[in-house]
Amino acid sequence: MKIFKMRRRKHYQKHQGHRQNYTEIQIVSING
């Protein structure tokens, strides 16, 4: 899950900085 988060984070960061924060919250919700 850590690798997936890092990969996704990098992809979203390249696309949009604000979107990265939203993705992180979503992943945290799934993990929780």
MMTF fields as JSON, N, C-alpha, C and O atoms, coordinates in Angstrom:
{
  "mmtfVersion": "1.0.0",
  "mmtfProducer": "UNKNOWN",
  "numBonds": 127,
  "numAtoms": 128,
  "numGroups": 32,
  "numChains": 1,
  "numModels": 1,
  "chainsPerModel": [1],
  "groupsPerChain": [32],
  "chainIdList": ["A"],
  "bondAtomList": [4, 2, 8, 6, 12, 10, 16, 14, 20, 18, 24, 22, 28, 26, 32, 30, 36, 34, 40, 38, 44, 42, 48, 46, 52, 50, 56, 54, 60, 58, 64, 62, 68, 66, 72, 70, 76, 74, 80, 78, 84, 82, 88, 86, 92, 90, 96, 94, 100, 98, 104, 102, 108, 106, 112, 110, 116, 114, 120, 118, 124, 122],
  "bondOrderList": [1, 1, 1, 1, 1, 1, 1, 1, 1, 1, 1, 1, 1, 1, 1, 1, 1, 1, 1, 1, 1, 1, 1, 1, 1, 1, 1, 1, 1, 1, 1],
  "groupList": [{"groupName": "MET", "atomNameList": ["N", "CA", "C", "O"], "elementList": ["N", "C", "C", "O"], "formalChargeList": [0, 0, 0, 0], "bondAtomList": [1, 0, 2, 1, 3, 2], "bondOrderList": [1, 1, 2], "singleLetterCode": "M", "chemCompType": "L-PEPTIDE LINKING"}, {"groupName": "LYS", "atomNameList": ["N", "CA", "C", "O"], "elementList": ["N", "C", "C", "O"], "formalChargeList": [0, 0, 0, 0], "bondAtomList": [1, 0, 2, 1, 3, 2], "bondOrderList": [1, 1, 2], "singleLetterCode": "K", "chemCompType": "L-PEPTIDE LINKING"}, {"groupName": "ILE", "atomNameList": ["N", "CA", "C", "O"], "elementList": ["N", "C", "C", "O"], "formalChargeList": [0, 0, 0, 0], "bondAtomList": [1, 0, 2, 1, 3, 2], "bondOrderList": [1, 1, 2], "singleLetterCode": "I", "chemCompType": "L-PEPTIDE LINKING"}, {"groupName": "PHE", "atomNameList": ["N", "CA", "C", "O"], "elementList": ["N", "C", "C", "O"], "formalChargeList": [0, 0, 0, 0], "bondAtomList": [1, 0, 2, 1, 3, 2], "bondOrderList": [1, 1, 2], "singleLetterCode": "F", "chemCompType": "L-PEPTIDE LINKING"}, {"groupName": "ARG", "atomNameList": ["N", "CA", "C", "O"], "elementList": ["N", "C", "C", "O"], "formalChargeList": [0, 0, 0, 0], "bondAtomList": [1, 0, 2, 1, 3, 2], "bondOrderList": [1, 1, 2], "singleLetterCode": "R", "chemCompType": "L-PEPTIDE LINKING"}, {"groupName": "HIS", "atomNameList": ["N", "CA", "C", "O"], "elementList": ["N", "C", "C", "O"], "formalChargeList": [0, 0, 0, 0], "bondAtomList": [1, 0, 2, 1, 3, 2], "bondOrderList": [1, 1, 2], "singleLetterCode": "H", "chemCompType": "L-PEPTIDE LINKING"}, {"groupName": "TYR", "atomNameList": ["N", "CA", "C", "O"], "elementList": ["N", "C", "C", "O"], "formalChargeList": [0, 0, 0, 0], "bondAtomList": [1, 0, 2, 1, 3, 2], "bondOrderList": [1, 1, 2], "singleLetterCode": "Y", "chemCompType": "L-PEPTIDE LINKING"}, {"groupName": "GLN", "atomNameList": ["N", "CA", "C", "O"], "elementList": ["N", "C", "C", "O"], "formalChargeList": [0, 0, 0, 0], "bondAtomList": [1, 0, 2, 1, 3, 2], "bondOrderList": [1, 1, 2], "singleLetterCode": "Q", "chemCompType": "L-PEPTIDE LINKING"}, {"groupName": "GLY", "atomNameList": ["N", "CA", "C", "O"], "elementList": ["N", "C", "C", "O"], "formalChargeList": [0, 0, 0, 0], "bondAtomList": [1, 0, 2, 1, 3, 2], "bondOrderList": [1, 1, 2], "singleLetterCode": "G", "chemCompType": "PEPTIDE LINKING"}, {"groupName": "ASN", "atomNameList": ["N", "CA", "C", "O"], "elementList": ["N", "C", "C", "O"], "formalChargeList": [0, 0, 0, 0], "bondAtomList": [1, 0, 2, 1, 3, 2], "bondOrderList": [1, 1, 2], "singleLetterCode": "N", "chemCompType": "L-PEPTIDE LINKING"}, {"groupName": "THR", "atomNameList": ["N", "CA", "C", "O"], "elementList": ["N", "C", "C", "O"], "formalChargeList": [0, 0, 0, 0], "bondAtomList": [1, 0, 2, 1, 3, 2], "bondOrderList": [1, 1, 2], "singleLetterCode": "T", "chemCompType": "L-PEPTIDE LINKING"}, {"groupName": "GLU", "atomNameList": ["N", "CA", "C", "O"], "elementList": ["N", "C", "C", "O"], "formalChargeList": [0, 0, 0, 0], "bondAtomList": [1, 0, 2, 1, 3, 2], "bondOrderList": [1, 1, 2], "singleLetterCode": "E", "chemCompType": "L-PEPTIDE LINKING"}, {"groupName": "VAL", "atomNameList": ["N", "CA", "C", "O"], "elementList": ["N", "C", "C", "O"], "formalChargeList": [0, 0, 0, 0], "bondAtomList": [1, 0, 2, 1, 3, 2], "bondOrderList": [1, 1, 2], "singleLetterCode": "V", "chemCompType": "L-PEPTIDE LINKING"}, {"groupName": "SER", "atomNameList": ["N", "CA", "C", "O"], "elementList": ["N", "C", "C", "O"], "formalChargeList": [0, 0, 0, 0], "bondAtomList": [1, 0, 2, 1, 3, 2], "bondOrderList": [1, 1, 2], "singleLetterCode": "S", "chemCompType": "L-PEPTIDE LINKING"}],
  "groupTypeList": [0, 1, 2, 3, 1, 0, 4, 4, 4, 1, 5, 6, 7, 1, 5, 7, 8, 5, 4, 7, 9, 6, 10, 11, 2, 7, 2, 12, 13, 2, 9, 8],
  "groupIdList": [1, 2, 3, 4, 5, 6, 7, 8, 9, 10, 11, 12, 13, 14, 15, 16, 17, 18, 19, 20, 21, 22, 23, 24, 25, 26, 27, 28, 29, 30, 31, 32],
  "secStructList": [7, 2, 2, 2, 2, 2, 2, 2, 2, 2, 2, 2, 2, 2, 2, 7, 2, 2, 2, 2, 2, 2, 2, 2, 2, 2, 2, 2, 2, 2, 2, 7],
  "xCoordList": [0.848, 0.0, 0.889, 0.516, 2.067, 2.961, 3.43, 3.458, 3.797, 4.285, 3.146, 3.362, 1.942, 0.794, 0.535, 0.226, 0.666, 0.422, 1.471, 1.149, 2.721, 3.804, 3.625, 3.78, 3.298, 3.139, 1.971, 2.07, 0.879, -0.311, -0.02, -0.408, 0.668, 0.964, 1.793, 1.539, 2.779, 3.656, 2.837, 2.987, 1.985, 1.197, 0.265, 0.161, -0.393, -1.34, -0.613, -1.087, 0.556, 1.321, 1.716, 1.711, 2.057, 2.45, 1.236, 1.36, 0.083, -1.142, -1.64, -1.917, -1.746, -2.247, -1.849, -2.001, -1.343, -0.898, -2.07, -1.972, -3.175, -4.326, -4.958, -5.471, -4.914, -5.531, -4.773, -5.36, -3.477, -2.66, -3.206, -3.3, -3.562, -4.083, -5.375, -5.574, -6.236, -7.51, -7.273, -7.955, -6.294, -5.993, -5.475, -5.836, -4.638, -4.065, -5.177, -5.158, -6.135, -7.246, -8.058, -8.484, -8.268, -9.042, -8.334, -8.968, -7.021, -6.252, -6.28, -6.405, -6.165, -6.182, -7.529, -7.595, -8.589, -9.924, -10.026, -10.614, -9.464, -9.5, -8.681, -9.083, -7.527, -6.664, -7.327, -7.204, -8.021, -8.668, -9.831, -10.512],
  "yCoordList": [-1.194, 0.0, 1.251, 2.291, 1.129, 2.295, 2.667, 3.843, 1.662, 1.937, 2.55, 3.496, 2.01, 2.517, 3.974, 4.791, 4.288, 5.661, 6.592, 7.677, 6.155, 6.99, 7.202, 8.311, 6.118, 6.205, 7.141, 7.998, 6.954, 7.761, 9.226, 10.147, 9.408, 10.762, 11.493, 12.657, 10.802, 11.43, 11.775, 12.852, 10.857, 11.068, 12.275, 13.122, 12.332, 13.424, 14.744, 15.792, 14.683, 15.911, 16.511, 17.73, 15.653, 16.134, 16.746, 17.723, 16.171, 16.639, 17.923, 18.92, 17.872, 19.034, 18.908, 17.847, 19.996, 19.97, 19.826, 19.108, 20.499, 20.457, 19.061, 18.599, 18.414, 17.1, 16.078, 15.111, 16.301, 15.367, 15.255, 14.16, 16.387, 16.376, 15.557, 14.793, 15.707, 14.986, 13.479, 12.681, 13.11, 11.687, 11.095, 9.976, 11.837, 11.326, 11.085, 10.083, 11.986, 11.841, 10.597, 9.85, 10.38, 9.217, 7.931, 7.003, 7.87, 6.664, 6.429, 5.291, 7.499, 7.365, 6.8, 5.998, 7.215, 6.731, 5.231, 4.486, 4.801, 3.383, 2.576, 1.487, 3.12, 2.418, 2.364, 1.375, 3.425, 3.489, 2.52, 2.419],
  "zCoordList": [0.0, 0.0, 0.0, -0.542, 0.616, 0.681, -0.722, -1.084, -1.503, -2.867, -3.688, -4.445, -3.536, -4.296, -3.947, -4.815, -2.659, -2.208, -2.813, -3.297, -2.777, -3.302, -4.805, -5.316, -5.494, -6.949, -7.283, -8.161, -6.567, -6.838, -6.484, -7.203, -5.368, -4.914, -5.961, -6.27, -6.498, -7.488, -8.737, -9.315, -9.132, -10.349, -10.183, -11.07, -9.053, -8.824, -8.647, -9.085, -7.994, -7.769, -9.11, -9.279, -10.058, -11.384, -12.082, -12.821, -11.844, -12.49, -11.83, -12.497, -10.508, -9.757, -8.286, -7.682, -7.723, -6.328, -5.373, -4.378, -5.661, -4.764, -4.767, -3.747, -5.899, -6.024, -5.16, -4.673, -4.979, -4.196, -2.775, -2.22, -2.2, -0.831, -0.767, 0.177, -1.743, -1.767, -1.87, -1.226, -2.693, -2.866, -1.569, -1.204, -0.878, 0.378, 1.391, 2.106, 1.457, 2.407, 2.045, 2.926, 0.755, 0.315, 0.713, 1.216, 0.491, 0.813, 2.321, 2.775, 3.086, 4.548, 4.987, 5.919, 4.325, 4.674, 4.389, 5.173, 3.287, 2.914, 3.919, 4.33, 4.311, 5.259, 6.634, 7.357, 6.98, 8.29, 8.334, 9.354]
}
